[in-house]
Amino acid sequence: MTWVNAVVQGLLLGGVYALYACGLSLVFGVLRIVNLAHGDLTVLAAFLALVVGQALGVHPLLTLLVVVPALAAAGYALQHAVLFPALRGGELAPLLVTFGLSVVLQNLLLEAFSADTRSLPAGTLGTAGLALTDLLSVGWLAVLTLGVAVAVLVGLQLLISRTAIGRAMRATSDDPETAQLMGLDDRKVYAVATAIAFATIAVAGVFSGMRGTFTPTLGPQLLIFAFEAVIIGGLGSLWGTLVGGLVLGVAQTVGAQIQPSYGVLAGHLVFLAVLAARPGGILRRAERR
Amino acid sequence: MNTGLTPLLRLVDVDAWYGHFQALRGIDLTVHDGETVAVIGANGAGKTTLLRSVMGTVTLSPQSRVELAGVELGSRRPHERVREGVTLVPEGRKLFPSLTVRENLEIAATRARGRWDLDSVYDLFPNLPLLARRAAGSLSGGEQQAVAIGRGLVANPRVLMLDEVSLGLAPVVVERLYGALAEIASSGMTMLVVEQDVGQALRIAKTVLCLRAGATVLAAPAAEVTAAAVTAAYFGASA
Amino acid sequence: MTDAHIVRHTRTSRVATGVVVPLVVVLAALPYYAPGSVTRLLVDLFALVVLASMWNLLAGYGGMISVGQQGFLGIGAYTVLVADLVGLDPFLAVPIAALVAGLVALPTSFLVFRLYGGYFAIGTWVVAEVFRLLTVEVGAVGGGSGASVTGLSAYAPALRGAVIYWCALAALVAAVGGVFLLMRSRLGLALTAIRDEPTAADSLGVEVRSAKRIVFVLAAAGCGVAGAIIVLDSLRVQPDSVYGVQWSAFMIFMVVIGGLGTIEGPVIGAIVFFALQQLLSPFGSWYLVVLGAVAVLAALFARRGLFGLLTRGGDVRLFPTGYRVRAPTEAST
Ligand SMILES: Nc1ncnc2c1ncn2[C@@H]1O[C@H](COP(=O)(O)OP(=O)(O)O)[C@@H](O)[C@H]1O
Ligand SMILES: [Mg+2]
């Protein structure tokens, strides 16, 4: 039963990882750059929710109303001011820029909030659960998080496949130069994509802040988990990202069941195994396009 | 009718540069409203660069002027030029491979409806409706070129520029596509057509411009251009 | 019009030969007349120069951005500890550290080379994390808290300091000189081709991969040596410190500031970084905030780094690696 429990908890944890990952996946899918500050932005969102929640005395879920638009605006501005100019500097510049940003964010957070461990007070939502059997129960917050992850991914999928801006994103991702020739403003398309990605980062930050603890230096860890979820599931596939998050979550909880210190390591090893055996991700069919 | 007298697209003393390499030298060109101008020349003569100078994707010397309906395009970015009313059907079609045929058309369609919309493009190329849901990357070359032309049309440009429509296509397919281009021209569209296939180009053009090594070596009404003149312009006077 | 001719030397490079060789000699003699505090500082600086040169070799010449070089640094550090534990002379462990790190890098390359660009960067990072997490599980090397190197107590403190210093100097000369020679070799030519014309180099697919693999292994070996020297200097290994991702931040900073893709850039960058570190470390995290911001600005606005700014427009090359075509007298531009 403990193993079943480990798998169930792993799936629920995977919801958090899928949430972390969808912003990374979206930015890579459209802009073809990997945002190395992704994890730190997630942590920033959690701290923002903490501050807003304390200032207004509201539940963390309500802070989403502030944190999501704030991060979306930050994403739009960041894309315009920093990432777009960096895109012209070849492959290296965006990586260097986002890495520098990661260092800056992390240390600003350290200065502002010290290295203390925090969490967002979820109240009864955080403690209440549903007993499935005598030995197996799931927390409502965990279930809600997984549900939100699925909803965000479905929403993104619909946005990308059904809407005009989604079509513009796909076209720009296919061929940015021709997209401009067809009247698309690449700068704006990128900025909107980044804003949407940052909105998902805000959601991820708030939910992971409620589910667990965070410190200013947690960002790199989150980036790695998000990255592993993306690669395990297969690049460029949002469903893959969900599956990748779930696989990573289960690997970690099952590893931790063997021995607590093996949790994260087990996740890394599963990632490396997928990379070795199925570099296109576990959902990708064997043949290459 | 005096449509032929209004200059719509005007290039004055255009020098274009790729880094330190000068690809165009002092090009002057006027395309009048409703007319079709063909640009011919050997590979590397600068034909594509000429079109790029209109779209703003190549560096021009400061004195070079590109005007659309009297508006200097100057420092405008490519997508802004599209809004001003000039569209390029690029060399090699350049469809968005992961988008469907329909999406490829929709992406360029202007909200302000003009003569051209998806339906009129489907009328022009009757095989496209059947392909509408297919990924553009999976089409044949001729089908792709039809979509690319359609994509240019639905933007309802004032000037439609086409770069080597016939490239890599079978003669029958080229024949059909030029039939469509003739139809587009007769609808009143102003066109600037780059073509290696001189015969096809002369078929629809009123004026011909021949480039060699980035410079104009021949500019004449299509009706007055002889095969000998073209050959001479293509390969240099001594040929 | 005179013919273009191909030269390797610039006037400055000839001067440099006259400067570099005596400089190395002077540096080598330093322990005889400088106090131990100076040589100790220089050991830190030299290790940084080695790290910066290795990262530059990877990114500037190999086109690979790694955020996981601390993995090899840690392996080098732990090699010293293991050598010490089995009774080997810790100094002997320095070349062994290079070997071990290089050997580990070879199979690693087969995994991470499946990733490109930014994903390659994070992939190397995951590998470094795996090294750390595995190391922490080994009780014999102190687990999560690390261990001290004891074998050096056999040496008199002054001699120990001098030998560590010479090791660091030798590593520096080997790293900078090695990159220099490598870039002048056939491999260097291939790498320059990859960097300048990735699509053309694609047609040489296999050769490109093996050239990159060699670079990856060599850079890992260099980072292993740096790790070994850092441990010899501090006499203590802590997994979170030697495997810390901040090493990658430092390497990136040094190379970007100094000038990516030049031999001189990383050296300049390491000196600047070292000076900043000494000056700003009292300011805690603010110092890293400044470093990060400067790196962002440099990546955006000064792509060729300080060395690029210093040599703007001029043909200044202390270490000429490429062949340059001397333009015929006819004016260019
Ligand atoms: N992106 C580029 N960079 C450098 N040179 C270019 C580039 N594109 C074209 N050229 C050069 O400019 C000249 C004109 O090219 P182009 O306009 O494409 O010729 P055409 O379309 O007539 O075949 C050629 O010599 C070509 O090599
Ligand atoms: Mg051309």
Short mmCIF file of N, CA, C and O in Angstrom, two decimals, chain A residues 24-25 28 34 36 81-82 85-86 88-89 91-93 95-97 99-101 103-104 107-108 110-111 220-221 223-224 227-228 230-231 235 259 261-262 264-265 268-269 271-272 274-279, chain C residues 55 59-60 63-65 67 111-112 114-123 125-127 129-130 132-134 137 245 248-250 252 256 260 283-286 288-293 295-296 299-300 303:
data_model
loop_
_atom_site.label_atom_id
_atom_site.label_comp_id
_atom_site.label_asym_id
_atom_site.label_seq_id
_atom_site.Cartn_x
_atom_site.Cartn_y
_atom_site.Cartn_z
N LEU A 24 8.12 27.20 -19.41
CA LEU A 24 9.42 26.93 -20.05
C LEU A 24 9.20 26.39 -21.46
O LEU A 24 9.85 26.80 -22.42
N SER A 25 8.24 25.46 -21.54
CA SER A 25 7.93 24.81 -22.81
C SER A 25 7.40 25.82 -23.82
O SER A 25 7.78 25.82 -24.99
N PHE A 28 10.16 28.21 -25.02
CA PHE A 28 11.05 27.53 -25.97
C PHE A 28 10.33 27.29 -27.28
O PHE A 28 10.90 27.50 -28.36
N VAL A 34 15.79 29.13 -24.24
CA VAL A 34 15.57 28.52 -22.95
C VAL A 34 15.79 29.58 -21.89
O VAL A 34 16.85 30.18 -21.82
N LEU A 36 16.72 30.58 -18.62
CA LEU A 36 17.41 30.01 -17.46
C LEU A 36 16.97 30.69 -16.15
O LEU A 36 17.32 30.22 -15.08
N ALA A 81 12.24 44.59 -23.72
CA ALA A 81 13.43 45.36 -23.38
C ALA A 81 14.71 44.54 -23.44
O ALA A 81 15.76 45.07 -23.78
N VAL A 82 14.61 43.27 -23.11
CA VAL A 82 15.84 42.50 -22.92
C VAL A 82 15.95 41.29 -23.85
O VAL A 82 16.94 41.13 -24.55
N PRO A 85 16.15 42.08 -27.91
CA PRO A 85 17.49 42.48 -28.36
C PRO A 85 18.47 41.31 -28.27
O PRO A 85 19.35 41.17 -29.13
N ALA A 86 18.32 40.47 -27.24
CA ALA A 86 19.25 39.36 -27.07
C ALA A 86 19.08 38.34 -28.19
O ALA A 86 20.06 37.70 -28.61
N ARG A 88 18.79 38.76 -31.16
CA ARG A 88 19.58 39.10 -32.34
C ARG A 88 21.05 38.74 -32.16
O ARG A 88 21.82 38.77 -33.11
N GLY A 89 21.43 38.46 -30.94
CA GLY A 89 22.85 38.18 -30.66
C GLY A 89 23.20 36.73 -30.84
O GLY A 89 24.17 36.27 -30.26
N GLU A 91 22.80 32.52 -30.68
CA GLU A 91 22.29 31.54 -29.74
C GLU A 91 22.75 31.81 -28.31
O GLU A 91 22.05 31.50 -27.35
N LEU A 92 23.94 32.38 -28.18
CA LEU A 92 24.52 32.52 -26.85
C LEU A 92 23.86 33.62 -26.03
O LEU A 92 23.61 33.46 -24.85
N ALA A 93 23.59 34.74 -26.67
CA ALA A 93 23.15 35.92 -25.91
C ALA A 93 21.92 35.67 -25.04
O ALA A 93 21.93 36.03 -23.87
N LEU A 95 20.87 32.99 -23.67
CA LEU A 95 21.23 32.14 -22.54
C LEU A 95 22.01 32.93 -21.51
O LEU A 95 21.75 32.83 -20.30
N LEU A 96 22.97 33.71 -21.97
CA LEU A 96 23.77 34.50 -21.04
C LEU A 96 22.89 35.51 -20.32
O LEU A 96 23.00 35.70 -19.11
N VAL A 97 22.00 36.13 -21.07
CA VAL A 97 21.13 37.14 -20.48
C VAL A 97 20.21 36.52 -19.43
O VAL A 97 20.08 37.04 -18.32
N PHE A 99 20.63 33.78 -17.83
CA PHE A 99 21.41 33.28 -16.69
C PHE A 99 21.79 34.44 -15.78
O PHE A 99 21.69 34.33 -14.54
N GLY A 100 22.21 35.55 -16.37
CA GLY A 100 22.54 36.73 -15.57
C GLY A 100 21.32 37.19 -14.78
O GLY A 100 21.41 37.52 -13.59
N LEU A 101 20.18 37.16 -15.43
CA LEU A 101 18.93 37.55 -14.79
C LEU A 101 18.63 36.65 -13.60
O LEU A 101 18.17 37.11 -12.54
N VAL A 103 20.78 35.08 -11.72
CA VAL A 103 21.68 35.43 -10.62
C VAL A 103 21.18 36.70 -9.93
O VAL A 103 21.13 36.78 -8.70
N VAL A 104 20.77 37.68 -10.73
CA VAL A 104 20.29 38.94 -10.18
C VAL A 104 19.04 38.71 -9.31
O VAL A 104 18.97 39.13 -8.16
N ASN A 107 19.62 36.82 -5.96
CA ASN A 107 20.30 37.56 -4.92
C ASN A 107 19.50 38.77 -4.45
O ASN A 107 19.60 39.16 -3.28
N LEU A 108 18.67 39.32 -5.33
CA LEU A 108 17.77 40.38 -4.88
C LEU A 108 16.76 39.81 -3.88
O LEU A 108 16.46 40.42 -2.85
N LEU A 110 17.24 37.26 -2.01
CA LEU A 110 17.98 36.99 -0.77
C LEU A 110 18.10 38.25 0.07
O LEU A 110 17.92 38.24 1.28
N GLU A 111 18.43 39.36 -0.60
CA GLU A 111 18.56 40.62 0.12
C GLU A 111 17.23 41.04 0.72
O GLU A 111 17.16 41.53 1.85
N PRO A 220 16.90 27.52 -9.11
CA PRO A 220 17.60 26.56 -9.97
C PRO A 220 17.01 25.15 -9.90
O PRO A 220 16.88 24.48 -10.92
N GLN A 221 16.65 24.74 -8.68
CA GLN A 221 16.04 23.43 -8.51
C GLN A 221 14.74 23.33 -9.33
O GLN A 221 14.49 22.35 -10.02
N LEU A 223 13.91 25.11 -11.91
CA LEU A 223 14.25 25.11 -13.34
C LEU A 223 14.60 23.71 -13.80
O LEU A 223 14.15 23.25 -14.85
N ILE A 224 15.40 23.03 -13.00
CA ILE A 224 15.82 21.68 -13.38
C ILE A 224 14.62 20.75 -13.46
O ILE A 224 14.47 19.97 -14.41
N PHE A 227 12.62 21.57 -16.52
CA PHE A 227 13.36 21.11 -17.70
C PHE A 227 13.23 19.60 -17.86
O PHE A 227 12.99 19.09 -18.96
N GLU A 228 13.37 18.87 -16.76
CA GLU A 228 13.26 17.41 -16.85
C GLU A 228 11.87 16.99 -17.31
O GLU A 228 11.73 16.08 -18.13
N VAL A 230 9.89 18.68 -19.21
CA VAL A 230 9.77 19.00 -20.64
C VAL A 230 10.47 17.94 -21.50
O VAL A 230 9.93 17.45 -22.49
N ILE A 231 11.68 17.57 -21.10
CA ILE A 231 12.46 16.63 -21.93
C ILE A 231 11.89 15.22 -21.82
O ILE A 231 11.82 14.49 -22.81
N LEU A 235 10.04 17.50 -26.32
CA LEU A 235 10.02 18.92 -26.63
C LEU A 235 8.85 19.28 -27.53
O LEU A 235 8.51 18.54 -28.43
N GLN A 259 14.48 5.34 -0.19
CA GLN A 259 15.23 6.02 0.86
C GLN A 259 15.03 7.53 0.65
O GLN A 259 15.18 8.01 -0.48
N SER A 261 16.63 10.23 0.81
CA SER A 261 17.59 11.05 0.08
C SER A 261 17.66 10.67 -1.40
O SER A 261 18.33 11.34 -2.18
N TYR A 262 16.99 9.59 -1.80
CA TYR A 262 17.05 9.18 -3.21
C TYR A 262 16.00 9.88 -4.09
O TYR A 262 16.00 9.69 -5.30
N VAL A 264 15.15 13.07 -5.25
CA VAL A 264 15.55 13.93 -6.36
C VAL A 264 16.46 13.18 -7.32
O VAL A 264 16.35 13.28 -8.54
N LEU A 265 17.37 12.38 -6.72
CA LEU A 265 18.31 11.61 -7.54
C LEU A 265 17.56 10.67 -8.49
O LEU A 265 17.88 10.58 -9.68
N HIS A 268 16.34 12.54 -11.42
CA HIS A 268 17.42 12.81 -12.37
C HIS A 268 17.76 11.57 -13.19
O HIS A 268 18.00 11.64 -14.39
N LEU A 269 17.81 10.43 -12.51
CA LEU A 269 18.21 9.20 -13.20
C LEU A 269 17.17 8.79 -14.24
O LEU A 269 17.51 8.35 -15.34
N PHE A 271 15.28 10.85 -15.79
CA PHE A 271 15.50 11.80 -16.87
C PHE A 271 16.66 11.35 -17.77
O PHE A 271 16.54 11.33 -18.99
N LEU A 272 17.79 10.99 -17.16
CA LEU A 272 18.95 10.57 -17.95
C LEU A 272 18.63 9.29 -18.74
O LEU A 272 19.07 9.13 -19.88
N VAL A 274 15.69 8.39 -19.87
CA VAL A 274 14.86 8.76 -21.01
C VAL A 274 15.72 9.39 -22.10
O VAL A 274 15.58 9.09 -23.29
N LEU A 275 16.65 10.22 -21.67
CA LEU A 275 17.52 10.89 -22.62
C LEU A 275 18.35 9.86 -23.40
O LEU A 275 18.57 9.99 -24.60
N ALA A 276 18.78 8.83 -22.70
CA ALA A 276 19.60 7.81 -23.35
C ALA A 276 18.76 6.93 -24.28
O ALA A 276 19.17 6.62 -25.39
N ALA A 277 17.57 6.56 -23.82
CA ALA A 277 16.79 5.57 -24.56
C ALA A 277 15.84 6.21 -25.57
O ALA A 277 15.66 5.71 -26.67
N ARG A 278 15.20 7.30 -25.20
CA ARG A 278 14.23 7.95 -26.07
C ARG A 278 14.44 9.46 -26.06
O ARG A 278 13.68 10.20 -25.45
N PRO A 279 15.49 9.91 -26.74
CA PRO A 279 15.85 11.32 -26.66
C PRO A 279 14.73 12.25 -27.12
O PRO A 279 14.71 13.42 -26.76
N TRP C 55 35.86 27.28 -19.85
CA TRP C 55 34.49 27.61 -20.26
C TRP C 55 34.49 28.30 -21.61
O TRP C 55 33.62 28.08 -22.44
N ALA C 59 32.41 27.27 -24.84
CA ALA C 59 31.38 28.14 -25.41
C ALA C 59 31.92 28.97 -26.56
O ALA C 59 31.28 29.08 -27.62
N GLY C 60 33.09 29.54 -26.35
CA GLY C 60 33.61 30.46 -27.36
C GLY C 60 34.12 29.75 -28.59
O GLY C 60 34.01 30.27 -29.71
N GLY C 63 31.08 26.32 -29.09
CA GLY C 63 29.67 26.66 -29.24
C GLY C 63 28.75 25.95 -28.25
O GLY C 63 27.56 25.85 -28.47
N MET C 64 29.31 25.44 -27.16
CA MET C 64 28.50 24.71 -26.17
C MET C 64 28.43 25.51 -24.89
O MET C 64 29.43 25.75 -24.24
N ILE C 65 27.22 25.93 -24.52
CA ILE C 65 27.05 26.62 -23.25
C ILE C 65 26.75 25.58 -22.19
O ILE C 65 25.73 24.92 -22.24
N VAL C 67 26.26 24.72 -18.12
CA VAL C 67 26.03 25.25 -16.79
C VAL C 67 26.37 24.15 -15.79
O VAL C 67 25.96 24.17 -14.65
N LEU C 111 25.44 11.42 -23.60
CA LEU C 111 24.11 11.77 -23.12
C LEU C 111 23.75 13.21 -23.46
O LEU C 111 22.73 13.48 -24.08
N VAL C 112 24.62 14.13 -23.02
CA VAL C 112 24.22 15.54 -23.13
C VAL C 112 24.28 16.04 -24.57
O VAL C 112 23.62 17.02 -24.91
N ARG C 114 22.85 14.89 -26.86
CA ARG C 114 21.54 14.73 -27.48
C ARG C 114 20.69 15.98 -27.33
O ARG C 114 19.60 16.08 -27.85
N LEU C 115 21.21 16.92 -26.56
CA LEU C 115 20.47 18.16 -26.32
C LEU C 115 21.21 19.31 -26.99
O LEU C 115 22.42 19.27 -27.14
N TYR C 116 20.43 20.34 -27.37
CA TYR C 116 21.04 21.48 -28.05
C TYR C 116 20.78 22.77 -27.30
O TYR C 116 19.80 22.89 -26.57
N GLY C 117 21.64 23.72 -27.50
CA GLY C 117 21.42 25.08 -27.00
C GLY C 117 21.17 25.12 -25.51
O GLY C 117 21.94 24.57 -24.72
N GLY C 118 20.06 25.74 -25.15
CA GLY C 118 19.74 25.92 -23.75
C GLY C 118 19.48 24.61 -23.04
O GLY C 118 19.78 24.45 -21.85
N TYR C 119 18.93 23.65 -23.77
CA TYR C 119 18.65 22.37 -23.14
C TYR C 119 19.93 21.61 -22.87
O TYR C 119 20.03 20.87 -21.90
N PHE C 120 20.93 21.83 -23.71
CA PHE C 120 22.25 21.26 -23.42
C PHE C 120 22.75 21.85 -22.10
O PHE C 120 23.27 21.14 -21.24
N ALA C 121 22.57 23.16 -21.95
CA ALA C 121 23.05 23.84 -20.74
C ALA C 121 22.44 23.20 -19.49
O ALA C 121 23.15 22.83 -18.56
N ILE C 122 21.12 23.04 -19.51
CA ILE C 122 20.48 22.49 -18.30
C ILE C 122 20.83 21.01 -18.15
O ILE C 122 20.97 20.51 -17.04
N GLY C 123 20.98 20.32 -19.28
CA GLY C 123 21.36 18.90 -19.23
C GLY C 123 22.68 18.70 -18.49
O GLY C 123 22.81 17.82 -17.63
N TRP C 125 23.87 20.60 -16.34
CA TRP C 125 23.62 20.95 -14.95
C TRP C 125 23.03 19.76 -14.19
O TRP C 125 23.42 19.45 -13.06
N VAL C 126 22.07 19.07 -14.84
CA VAL C 126 21.49 17.88 -14.21
C VAL C 126 22.58 16.86 -13.93
O VAL C 126 22.64 16.26 -12.85
N VAL C 127 23.48 16.68 -14.90
CA VAL C 127 24.56 15.72 -14.71
C VAL C 127 25.40 16.11 -13.49
O VAL C 127 25.75 15.27 -12.65
N GLU C 129 24.42 17.79 -10.96
CA GLU C 129 23.61 17.51 -9.77
C GLU C 129 23.65 16.02 -9.42
O GLU C 129 23.71 15.65 -8.25
N VAL C 130 23.63 15.19 -10.46
CA VAL C 130 23.70 13.74 -10.21
C VAL C 130 25.03 13.40 -9.56
O VAL C 130 25.08 12.63 -8.60
N ARG C 132 26.77 15.28 -7.70
CA ARG C 132 26.72 15.76 -6.31
C ARG C 132 25.91 14.80 -5.44
O ARG C 132 26.35 14.38 -4.37
N LEU C 133 24.72 14.44 -5.95
CA LEU C 133 23.84 13.60 -5.15
C LEU C 133 24.45 12.21 -4.93
O LEU C 133 24.28 11.61 -3.86
N LEU C 134 25.18 11.71 -5.92
CA LEU C 134 25.85 10.41 -5.76
C LEU C 134 26.98 10.54 -4.75
O LEU C 134 27.17 9.68 -3.89
N GLU C 137 26.05 10.44 -1.17
CA GLU C 137 25.65 9.13 -0.66
C GLU C 137 26.84 8.30 -0.19
O GLU C 137 26.67 7.27 0.43
N VAL C 245 26.49 25.50 -8.33
CA VAL C 245 26.27 26.08 -9.66
C VAL C 245 26.87 27.49 -9.74
O VAL C 245 27.05 28.04 -10.83
N SER C 248 29.57 27.92 -12.23
CA SER C 248 29.17 28.21 -13.61
C SER C 248 28.90 29.68 -13.79
O SER C 248 29.26 30.28 -14.79
N ALA C 249 28.23 30.27 -12.77
CA ALA C 249 27.96 31.71 -12.85
C ALA C 249 29.27 32.48 -12.97
O ALA C 249 29.40 33.38 -13.79
N PHE C 250 30.27 32.08 -12.17
CA PHE C 250 31.55 32.77 -12.22
C PHE C 250 32.20 32.61 -13.59
O PHE C 250 32.72 33.55 -14.17
N ILE C 252 30.87 31.94 -16.48
CA ILE C 252 30.16 32.69 -17.51
C ILE C 252 30.49 34.17 -17.39
O ILE C 252 30.80 34.85 -18.37
N VAL C 256 32.27 36.21 -20.37
CA VAL C 256 31.46 37.21 -21.06
C VAL C 256 32.05 38.61 -20.88
O VAL C 256 32.10 39.41 -21.80
N LEU C 260 34.33 36.62 -25.17
CA LEU C 260 34.12 35.23 -25.59
C LEU C 260 34.89 34.94 -26.88
O LEU C 260 34.95 35.79 -27.75
N PHE C 283 29.84 43.10 0.52
CA PHE C 283 28.47 43.55 0.31
C PHE C 283 27.49 42.39 0.13
O PHE C 283 26.35 42.59 -0.26
N GLY C 284 27.95 41.18 0.41
CA GLY C 284 27.04 40.03 0.37
C GLY C 284 26.41 39.83 -1.00
O GLY C 284 27.08 39.91 -2.02
N SER C 285 25.10 39.60 -0.98
CA SER C 285 24.43 39.24 -2.23
C SER C 285 24.45 40.37 -3.25
O SER C 285 24.34 40.11 -4.44
N TRP C 286 24.59 41.60 -2.79
CA TRP C 286 24.59 42.70 -3.74
C TRP C 286 25.70 42.54 -4.77
O TRP C 286 25.56 42.94 -5.92
N LEU C 288 26.71 39.80 -6.04
CA LEU C 288 26.26 38.92 -7.12
C LEU C 288 25.21 39.59 -7.99
O LEU C 288 25.13 39.34 -9.19
N VAL C 289 24.41 40.45 -7.39
CA VAL C 289 23.44 41.21 -8.18
C VAL C 289 24.18 42.04 -9.23
O VAL C 289 23.81 42.05 -10.41
N VAL C 290 25.24 42.69 -8.79
CA VAL C 290 26.02 43.51 -9.71
C VAL C 290 26.65 42.63 -10.80
O VAL C 290 26.57 42.95 -11.99
N LEU C 291 27.23 41.52 -10.39
CA LEU C 291 27.84 40.62 -11.38
C LEU C 291 26.82 40.19 -12.42
O LEU C 291 27.09 40.24 -13.63
N GLY C 292 25.66 39.76 -11.96
CA GLY C 292 24.63 39.29 -12.88
C GLY C 292 24.21 40.40 -13.83
O GLY C 292 24.08 40.19 -15.04
N ALA C 293 24.01 41.60 -13.28
CA ALA C 293 23.56 42.71 -14.12
C ALA C 293 24.63 43.07 -15.15
O ALA C 293 24.31 43.32 -16.32
N ALA C 295 26.81 41.08 -16.39
CA ALA C 295 26.83 40.02 -17.41
C ALA C 295 25.71 40.23 -18.42
O ALA C 295 25.90 40.06 -19.63
N VAL C 296 24.52 40.60 -17.92
CA VAL C 296 23.40 40.85 -18.83
C VAL C 296 23.75 41.99 -19.79
O VAL C 296 23.57 41.88 -21.01
N ALA C 299 26.35 40.93 -22.30
CA ALA C 299 25.83 40.04 -23.34
C ALA C 299 24.99 40.82 -24.35
O ALA C 299 24.93 40.46 -25.52
N LEU C 300 24.36 41.92 -23.88
CA LEU C 300 23.52 42.69 -24.79
C LEU C 300 24.31 43.71 -25.59
O LEU C 300 24.08 43.89 -26.79
N ARG C 303 29.27 42.59 -26.90
CA ARG C 303 29.33 41.16 -27.20
C ARG C 303 30.75 40.62 -27.18
O ARG C 303 30.98 39.46 -26.94
#
